[in-house]
Amino acid sequence: VAADDEIVKQGIRIIPLDMVENFWIAGASGPCGGDTEMFYDTRPEEGPLNGKFDDYVNNFRLIEIWNDVFMEFNKKPDGTVEKLDQQNIDTGMGVERAITVLNGYANVFETELFTPLLNEIAKISNKKYKENQQAFRIIADHIKAATMILGDDNAVTPSNVDQGYILRRLIRRAVRYGKKLGINELFTFKIAEMVIEMYKETYPEVKKNQDFIINQLIQEEEKFSKTLEKGEKEFQRMIKDEKLSGKEAFILFSTYGFPLELTQELADEKNIKINIEEFNQEMKKHQELSRKGAQQKFKGGLASQDEQTAKLHTATHLLLQALREVLGPQVMQKGSNITADRLRFDFNHDEKLTDEQKQQVEEIVNAKIKENLPITYEEMTVEQAKEKGAIGAFEDRYGDKVKVYSIGDFSKEICGGPHAKNTGELGHLKIKKEESSSAGIRRIKAVLD
């Protein structure tokens, strides 16, 4: 075991490091804990290790290939740490790093899993990798990750919450570095196409969901490109006094779509500090206002709780499952609003439905109505619901127990709203309108005759 000087010499195999180096957390808050990192000697032919640990890491002789995180704590947004009720060990080995050390490379970007992407970036930007390593690596790494996330059948899309926010951060950081390289055309989808080609046999879902991946990247890049230049100009205006308040950082987030990490990166380039505590306070206010607004809406998107709205609400379950059968399992509910006269249903899809697709959806729903299927429910935990194959886009709004409604063997959803007793009560569904609600989101308006 090395001493405090962290000097590695013959026989030394363990280097105790401080909390900055040996403590893992995914972001500013969340599950975290101390970790044990395992390093591999990539150049033993250079002789015994005899020097400072950091120097061997910085010159890539020692490369971390494995990590055990003792997930013991939860760090709250205010910076305090509490013990987790459920503690575990999170362990993993990077396949790219394993390939790196097995082939004697200095880093993962020299492997065949990255060199084609770097070559494509050089072609698009007309710049050289050696002179722009940071930008090239960020673009290649982030768009590869975004492609794999979008390619998953669970249909995560860019947003400002949860997994969607992680995805948005990856794409937007890559777009910014593309602009720094002078790329003024849409480019992220070109990198994604190469990723798909490279991984299509190992991960066939990325090929299956290729159109969805490309469309989402194009939409997000177009959306952010429109505000990026304005946002950077606003940032320059804000930092004239060489500091950035949390309120200003929040304006960049809420008005220009700059994730906090991106604003921090811009600030670091100028050696400017951000008041993170103030930003978190602004974010908390925003979330509270959003929550109050949501609470003012009726449960389940219903404008009332009468028999007709219960029937229309039941019809949305049939509609969602029919859309998934016609368009694919990536389709999920993104919102609904129901009155006594009609239902309005939002779902993720990038293209206008054809007349044939709308007809197919109607036919599936009405066939299930004619089957007079029973509607039943069970109460269980969210995890149990997922194990039973129930779908639900809004699990985080529910408590410890949820209701899972089943419509025969056709539909199974987590839901809290009122329902009919069987589908035979519904009558006949007719789609009146299908239109765009927002980027990547379509909206159907339908009635029951």
Coordinates of C-alpha atoms in Angstrom, one line a residue:
V1 CA 0.0 0.0 0.0
A2 CA 1.4 3.4 -1.0
A3 CA 1.8 6.2 1.5
D4 CA 0.3 9.7 1.3
D5 CA 2.9 10.5 -1.4
E6 CA 1.1 8.1 -3.8
I7 CA 4.5 6.8 -5.0
V8 CA 4.3 3.5 -6.9
K9 CA 7.4 1.3 -6.6
Q10 CA 8.1 -2.4 -6.8
G11 CA 5.5 -4.3 -4.8
I12 CA 3.1 -1.4 -4.4
R13 CA -0.4 -2.4 -5.7
I14 CA -2.8 -0.2 -3.7
I15 CA -3.0 3.6 -3.9
P16 CA -5.3 5.2 -1.3
L17 CA -6.9 8.4 -2.8
D18 CA -9.1 11.1 -1.4
M19 CA -12.8 11.6 -1.8
V20 CA -12.3 13.7 -5.0
E21 CA -10.7 10.8 -6.7
N22 CA -12.4 7.8 -5.1
F23 CA -16.0 8.8 -4.8
W24 CA -18.6 8.2 -7.6
I25 CA -21.7 10.2 -8.4
A26 CA -23.5 10.4 -11.7
G27 CA -24.4 14.1 -11.4
A28 CA -24.8 16.9 -8.9
S29 CA -27.1 14.8 -6.8
G30 CA -28.3 11.2 -6.5
P31 CA -27.0 7.8 -5.4
C32 CA -23.3 7.8 -4.7
G33 CA -20.5 6.3 -2.7
G34 CA -16.8 5.5 -2.4
D35 CA -15.3 3.4 -5.2
T36 CA -12.4 1.1 -6.0
E37 CA -10.8 1.5 -9.4
M38 CA -8.7 -1.1 -11.1
F39 CA -5.8 -0.1 -13.4
Y40 CA -3.9 -2.1 -16.0
D41 CA -0.2 -1.7 -16.8
T42 CA -0.2 -1.2 -20.6
R43 CA 3.6 -1.0 -21.1
P44 CA 5.4 -3.4 -18.7
E45 CA 8.3 -3.6 -21.1
E46 CA 9.3 -0.1 -19.9
G47 CA 10.4 -1.7 -16.6
P48 CA 9.2 -1.6 -13.0
L49 CA 6.8 1.1 -11.9
N50 CA 8.6 3.6 -9.8
G51 CA 7.1 7.1 -9.6
K52 CA 3.9 9.0 -8.8
F53 CA 0.6 7.3 -9.6
D54 CA -0.9 10.3 -11.3
D55 CA 2.0 10.6 -13.7
Y56 CA 1.5 6.9 -14.9
V57 CA -2.2 7.6 -15.4
N58 CA -1.6 10.8 -17.3
N59 CA 0.8 9.2 -19.7
F60 CA -1.6 6.3 -20.2
R61 CA 0.7 3.6 -18.9
L62 CA -1.9 2.8 -16.2
I63 CA -5.4 2.7 -17.7
E64 CA -8.6 2.2 -15.5
I65 CA -10.5 -0.8 -16.9
W66 CA -12.8 -1.7 -14.0
N67 CA -14.7 0.1 -11.2
D68 CA -16.6 -1.0 -8.1
V69 CA -18.9 1.6 -6.6
F70 CA -20.1 1.0 -3.1
M71 CA -23.5 2.8 -3.6
E72 CA -24.1 3.7 0.1
F73 CA -25.3 7.3 0.1
N74 CA -27.8 9.7 -1.5
K75 CA -26.6 13.2 -2.1
K76 CA -29.4 15.7 -2.0
P77 CA -29.6 18.9 -4.1
D78 CA -28.7 21.0 -1.1
G79 CA -25.4 19.1 -0.8
T80 CA -26.2 17.1 2.3
V81 CA -25.6 13.3 2.2
E82 CA -27.9 10.6 3.7
K83 CA -27.6 6.8 3.9
L84 CA -29.5 4.9 1.3
D85 CA -32.1 2.3 2.5
Q86 CA -31.1 0.1 -0.4
Q87 CA -27.3 -0.2 -0.6
N88 CA -25.5 -2.1 -3.3
I89 CA -22.3 -2.5 -5.3
D90 CA -22.3 -1.2 -8.8
T91 CA -19.6 -2.8 -10.9
G92 CA -18.6 -2.7 -14.5
M93 CA -15.8 -3.1 -17.0
G94 CA -15.5 -1.0 -20.2
V95 CA -15.3 -3.2 -23.3
E96 CA -13.7 -0.3 -25.2
R97 CA -11.0 0.0 -22.5
A98 CA -10.5 -3.7 -22.5
I99 CA -9.9 -3.6 -26.3
T100 CA -7.5 -0.6 -25.7
V101 CA -5.2 -2.4 -23.3
L102 CA -5.3 -5.7 -25.2
N103 CA -4.1 -4.0 -28.4
G104 CA -1.6 -1.7 -26.7
Y105 CA -3.3 1.5 -27.6
A106 CA -3.0 4.7 -25.6
N107 CA -6.7 5.4 -25.3
V108 CA -10.1 4.1 -26.5
F109 CA -10.2 6.6 -29.4
E110 CA -7.4 4.7 -31.1
T111 CA -9.6 1.5 -31.3
E112 CA -11.7 0.5 -34.4
L113 CA -14.8 1.3 -32.3
F114 CA -14.0 5.1 -32.7
T115 CA -11.6 5.6 -35.6
P116 CA -14.3 5.4 -38.3
L117 CA -16.3 8.0 -36.4
L118 CA -13.3 10.3 -36.0
N119 CA -12.6 10.0 -39.8
E120 CA -16.2 10.9 -40.6
I121 CA -16.0 14.0 -38.3
A122 CA -12.8 15.0 -40.1
K123 CA -14.5 14.7 -43.4
I124 CA -17.6 16.7 -42.4
S125 CA -15.6 19.5 -40.6
N126 CA -12.6 19.6 -43.0
K127 CA -10.5 19.7 -39.8
K128 CA -7.7 17.4 -38.6
Y129 CA -8.2 15.2 -35.5
K130 CA -4.7 15.8 -34.1
E131 CA -5.4 19.5 -33.9
N132 CA -8.9 19.2 -32.5
Q133 CA -8.9 16.1 -30.3
Q134 CA -11.3 17.3 -27.6
A135 CA -14.0 18.4 -30.0
F136 CA -13.7 15.2 -32.1
R137 CA -13.8 12.9 -29.1
I138 CA -16.8 14.6 -27.5
I139 CA -18.8 14.4 -30.7
A140 CA -17.9 10.8 -31.4
D141 CA -18.5 9.7 -27.8
H142 CA -21.7 11.6 -27.2
I143 CA -23.4 10.8 -30.5
K144 CA -22.5 7.1 -30.1
A145 CA -24.2 7.2 -26.7
A146 CA -27.2 9.1 -28.0
T147 CA -27.6 6.6 -30.8
M148 CA -27.7 3.7 -28.5
I149 CA -30.2 5.4 -26.1
L150 CA -32.5 6.3 -29.0
G151 CA -32.1 2.8 -30.5
D152 CA -33.5 1.2 -27.4
D153 CA -37.1 -0.1 -27.7
N154 CA -38.1 1.9 -24.6
A155 CA -38.3 5.0 -26.7
V156 CA -36.5 7.7 -24.6
T157 CA -36.6 11.0 -26.4
P158 CA -34.8 14.3 -25.6
S159 CA -36.6 16.3 -22.9
N160 CA -35.9 18.3 -19.7
V161 CA -36.6 15.5 -17.3
D162 CA -35.1 12.2 -16.2
Q163 CA -33.5 10.0 -18.9
G164 CA -34.6 12.4 -21.6
Y165 CA -32.5 15.2 -20.0
I166 CA -29.4 13.0 -20.1
L167 CA -30.0 12.4 -23.8
R168 CA -30.6 16.1 -24.5
R169 CA -27.3 17.0 -22.7
L170 CA -25.3 14.5 -24.8
I171 CA -26.8 15.7 -28.1
R172 CA -26.5 19.4 -27.3
R173 CA -23.0 19.3 -26.1
A174 CA -22.0 17.4 -29.3
V175 CA -23.8 20.1 -31.4
R176 CA -21.9 22.9 -29.7
Y177 CA -18.6 21.3 -30.4
G178 CA -19.6 20.7 -34.0
K179 CA -20.2 24.5 -34.2
K180 CA -16.8 25.1 -32.7
L181 CA -15.3 23.0 -35.5
G182 CA -17.1 25.2 -38.0
I183 CA -19.8 22.6 -39.0
N184 CA -22.8 24.6 -40.1
E185 CA -24.8 21.8 -41.6
L186 CA -26.8 19.1 -39.8
F187 CA -24.3 16.4 -39.0
T188 CA -25.2 14.3 -35.9
F189 CA -27.3 11.9 -38.0
K190 CA -24.3 11.2 -40.2
I191 CA -22.3 10.0 -37.2
A192 CA -25.3 8.0 -36.0
E193 CA -25.6 6.2 -39.3
M194 CA -22.0 5.0 -38.9
V195 CA -22.7 3.9 -35.4
I196 CA -25.7 1.9 -36.5
E197 CA -23.7 0.3 -39.3
M198 CA -21.0 -0.7 -36.8
Y199 CA -23.3 -2.1 -34.2
K200 CA -26.3 -3.5 -36.2
E201 CA -25.4 -7.1 -35.7
T202 CA -24.6 -6.9 -32.0
Y203 CA -27.5 -4.6 -31.3
P204 CA -30.1 -5.2 -34.0
E205 CA -32.6 -2.8 -32.4
V206 CA -30.5 0.2 -33.5
K207 CA -31.0 -0.9 -37.1
K208 CA -34.7 -1.6 -36.5
N209 CA -35.2 1.8 -35.0
Q210 CA -32.9 3.7 -37.4
D211 CA -35.5 6.1 -38.8
F212 CA -36.6 7.0 -35.3
I213 CA -32.9 7.6 -34.2
I214 CA -32.2 9.8 -37.3
N215 CA -35.4 11.8 -37.0
Q216 CA -34.9 12.5 -33.3
L217 CA -31.3 13.7 -33.8
I218 CA -32.3 16.0 -36.6
Q219 CA -35.1 17.5 -34.7
E220 CA -33.0 18.1 -31.6
E221 CA -30.1 19.5 -33.6
E222 CA -32.3 21.8 -35.5
K223 CA -34.1 23.0 -32.3
F224 CA -30.8 23.7 -30.4
S225 CA -29.0 25.2 -33.4
K226 CA -31.6 28.0 -33.6
T227 CA -30.9 29.1 -30.0
L228 CA -27.2 28.2 -29.6
E229 CA -25.8 31.3 -31.2
K230 CA -28.3 33.6 -29.4
G231 CA -27.6 31.8 -26.1
E232 CA -23.8 32.2 -26.4
K233 CA -24.3 35.9 -27.2
E234 CA -26.5 36.2 -24.1
F235 CA -23.8 34.4 -22.0
Q236 CA -21.2 36.8 -23.2
R237 CA -23.4 39.7 -22.3
M238 CA -24.1 38.2 -18.8
I239 CA -20.4 37.8 -17.9
K240 CA -19.2 41.3 -18.4
D241 CA -18.6 41.6 -14.7
E242 CA -16.7 38.2 -14.8
K243 CA -19.3 36.3 -12.8
L244 CA -22.5 34.5 -13.5
S245 CA -25.4 34.3 -11.1
G246 CA -27.6 31.3 -10.6
K247 CA -30.6 33.2 -12.0
E248 CA -28.7 34.0 -15.2
A249 CA -27.6 30.4 -15.6
F250 CA -31.3 29.4 -15.1
I251 CA -32.3 31.9 -17.9
L252 CA -29.8 30.2 -20.2
F253 CA -31.5 26.9 -19.3
S254 CA -35.1 27.9 -19.5
T255 CA -34.9 30.3 -22.5
Y256 CA -32.1 29.0 -24.6
G257 CA -32.1 25.3 -23.7
F258 CA -28.6 25.3 -22.2
P259 CA -28.2 22.4 -19.8
L260 CA -26.4 23.6 -16.6
E261 CA -23.3 21.4 -17.5
L262 CA -23.0 23.3 -20.8
T263 CA -23.2 26.7 -19.1
Q264 CA -20.6 25.4 -16.6
E265 CA -18.3 24.4 -19.5
L266 CA -18.6 27.9 -21.1
A267 CA -17.9 29.5 -17.7
D268 CA -14.9 27.3 -17.1
E269 CA -13.4 28.4 -20.4
K270 CA -13.6 31.9 -19.1
N271 CA -12.5 31.0 -15.5
I272 CA -15.8 32.2 -14.2
K273 CA -17.7 30.7 -11.2
I274 CA -21.4 30.1 -11.3
N275 CA -23.6 30.3 -8.2
I276 CA -24.9 26.7 -8.3
E277 CA -26.9 27.0 -5.1
E278 CA -28.9 29.9 -6.6
F279 CA -29.4 28.0 -9.8
N280 CA -30.8 25.0 -7.8
Q281 CA -33.2 27.4 -6.0
E282 CA -34.5 28.8 -9.3
M283 CA -34.9 25.3 -10.6
K284 CA -36.8 24.3 -7.4
K285 CA -39.2 27.3 -7.8
H286 CA -39.8 26.3 -11.4
Q287 CA -40.5 22.7 -10.5
E288 CA -42.9 23.8 -7.7
L289 CA -44.8 26.0 -10.1
S290 CA -45.0 23.2 -12.6
R291 CA -46.2 20.8 -10.0
K292 CA -48.9 23.2 -8.8
G293 CA -50.1 23.7 -12.3
A294 CA -50.2 20.0 -12.8
Q295 CA -52.2 19.5 -9.6
Q296 CA -54.9 21.9 -10.9
K297 CA -55.6 19.5 -13.8
F298 CA -58.1 16.8 -13.3
K299 CA -56.9 13.3 -12.6
G300 CA -55.8 11.3 -15.6
G301 CA -56.4 14.2 -18.0
L302 CA -60.2 14.0 -17.4
A303 CA -62.3 17.1 -17.3
S304 CA -64.9 15.3 -15.3
Q305 CA -65.5 11.8 -13.8
D306 CA -68.9 10.9 -15.4
E307 CA -69.7 7.7 -17.2
Q308 CA -69.0 9.1 -20.7
T309 CA -65.6 10.4 -19.8
A310 CA -64.8 7.0 -18.2
K311 CA -65.7 5.3 -21.5
L312 CA -63.5 7.8 -23.5
H313 CA -60.7 7.2 -21.0
T314 CA -60.9 3.5 -21.5
A315 CA -60.8 4.1 -25.2
T316 CA -57.4 5.8 -24.9
H317 CA -56.0 2.5 -23.6
L318 CA -57.3 0.7 -26.6
L319 CA -56.0 3.5 -28.8
L320 CA -52.5 3.4 -27.4
Q321 CA -52.2 -0.4 -27.8
A322 CA -53.6 -0.2 -31.4
L323 CA -51.0 2.5 -32.2
R324 CA -48.2 0.3 -30.9
E325 CA -49.4 -2.5 -33.1
V326 CA -49.5 -0.4 -36.2
L327 CA -46.5 1.9 -35.6
G328 CA -44.3 -0.2 -33.3
P329 CA -43.6 -0.8 -29.6
Q330 CA -41.7 2.5 -29.2
V331 CA -45.0 4.4 -29.2
M332 CA -45.9 5.7 -25.7
Q333 CA -48.5 8.1 -24.3
K334 CA -47.2 11.6 -24.0
G335 CA -50.4 13.3 -22.7
S336 CA -54.2 13.2 -22.8
N337 CA -57.2 15.4 -22.2
I338 CA -60.7 14.1 -22.1
T339 CA -64.1 15.9 -22.0
A340 CA -67.6 14.5 -22.1
D341 CA -67.6 14.9 -25.9
R342 CA -64.2 13.7 -27.1
L343 CA -60.7 12.4 -26.3
R344 CA -57.4 14.0 -27.1
F345 CA -54.4 11.7 -27.1
D346 CA -50.7 12.6 -27.6
F347 CA -48.0 10.0 -28.5
N348 CA -44.4 10.0 -29.7
H349 CA -44.1 9.6 -33.5
D350 CA -42.2 11.6 -36.1
E351 CA -44.5 11.5 -39.1
K352 CA -48.1 12.2 -40.0
L353 CA -50.2 9.0 -39.9
T354 CA -51.3 7.9 -43.4
D355 CA -55.0 7.3 -44.1
E356 CA -54.3 3.6 -44.1
Q357 CA -52.6 3.7 -40.7
K358 CA -55.5 5.6 -39.2
Q359 CA -57.9 3.1 -40.6
Q360 CA -55.9 0.2 -39.2
V361 CA -55.9 1.8 -35.8
E362 CA -59.7 2.4 -35.9
E363 CA -60.3 -1.2 -37.0
I364 CA -58.2 -2.7 -34.2
V365 CA -59.9 -0.5 -31.5
N366 CA -63.4 -1.3 -32.8
A367 CA -62.7 -5.0 -33.1
K368 CA -61.7 -5.0 -29.4
I369 CA -64.8 -3.1 -28.5
K370 CA -67.0 -5.7 -30.3
E371 CA -65.2 -8.5 -28.4
N372 CA -66.8 -7.1 -25.2
L373 CA -63.5 -7.6 -23.3
P374 CA -63.6 -7.4 -19.5
I375 CA -61.7 -4.5 -17.8
T376 CA -60.1 -5.5 -14.5
Y377 CA -57.4 -4.0 -12.2
E378 CA -54.9 -5.0 -9.6
E379 CA -52.9 -3.0 -7.1
M380 CA -49.1 -3.6 -6.9
T381 CA -45.8 -1.8 -6.8
V382 CA -44.4 -0.1 -10.0
E383 CA -41.7 -2.8 -10.2
Q384 CA -44.3 -5.6 -10.0
A385 CA -46.3 -3.8 -12.7
K386 CA -43.3 -3.7 -15.0
E387 CA -42.5 -7.3 -14.4
K388 CA -46.1 -8.1 -15.5
G389 CA -45.5 -6.2 -18.7
A390 CA -47.6 -3.2 -17.9
I391 CA -46.8 0.1 -19.7
G392 CA -47.0 3.5 -18.2
A393 CA -45.1 6.7 -19.1
F394 CA -45.9 8.5 -15.8
E395 CA -44.8 6.1 -13.1
D396 CA -43.0 8.8 -11.2
R397 CA -46.4 10.5 -10.4
Y398 CA -47.7 7.6 -8.5
G399 CA -47.1 6.4 -4.9
D400 CA -45.8 3.2 -3.6
K401 CA -48.7 1.2 -5.0
V402 CA -50.3 1.6 -8.5
K403 CA -53.3 0.3 -10.2
V404 CA -52.7 -1.8 -13.3
Y405 CA -55.7 -2.0 -15.6
S406 CA -56.1 -4.9 -18.0
I407 CA -58.4 -5.0 -21.0
G408 CA -58.7 -8.7 -21.6
D409 CA -55.3 -9.8 -22.9
F410 CA -55.0 -6.8 -25.3
S411 CA -53.9 -4.0 -23.0
K412 CA -52.1 -3.7 -19.6
E413 CA -51.4 -0.2 -18.3
I414 CA -50.5 1.6 -15.0
C415 CA -53.4 4.1 -14.6
G416 CA -55.3 6.0 -12.0
G417 CA -58.5 7.1 -13.9
P418 CA -62.0 5.6 -14.0
H419 CA -62.9 3.0 -16.6
A420 CA -65.8 1.2 -18.1
K421 CA -66.6 -2.3 -16.9
N422 CA -66.1 -3.9 -20.4
T423 CA -65.3 -2.7 -23.9
G424 CA -68.8 -3.4 -25.2
E425 CA -70.0 -0.3 -23.4
L426 CA -67.9 2.0 -25.5
G427 CA -69.8 2.0 -28.8
H428 CA -67.7 2.9 -31.9
L429 CA -64.4 4.9 -32.1
K430 CA -63.9 7.4 -34.8
I431 CA -60.7 9.4 -35.3
K432 CA -61.7 13.0 -36.2
K433 CA -58.2 14.5 -36.5
E434 CA -54.5 13.6 -36.4
E435 CA -52.0 16.4 -36.2
S436 CA -48.6 17.5 -34.8
S437 CA -48.6 18.6 -31.1
S438 CA -44.8 19.4 -30.9
A439 CA -41.5 18.1 -32.2
G440 CA -41.8 14.3 -32.4
I441 CA -45.2 14.3 -30.8
R442 CA -48.5 13.6 -32.7
R443 CA -52.0 14.2 -31.4
I444 CA -55.2 12.3 -32.1
K445 CA -58.7 13.6 -31.5
A446 CA -61.4 11.0 -31.5
V447 CA -65.0 10.4 -30.4
L448 CA -67.2 7.5 -29.4
D449 CA -70.5 7.2 -31.4

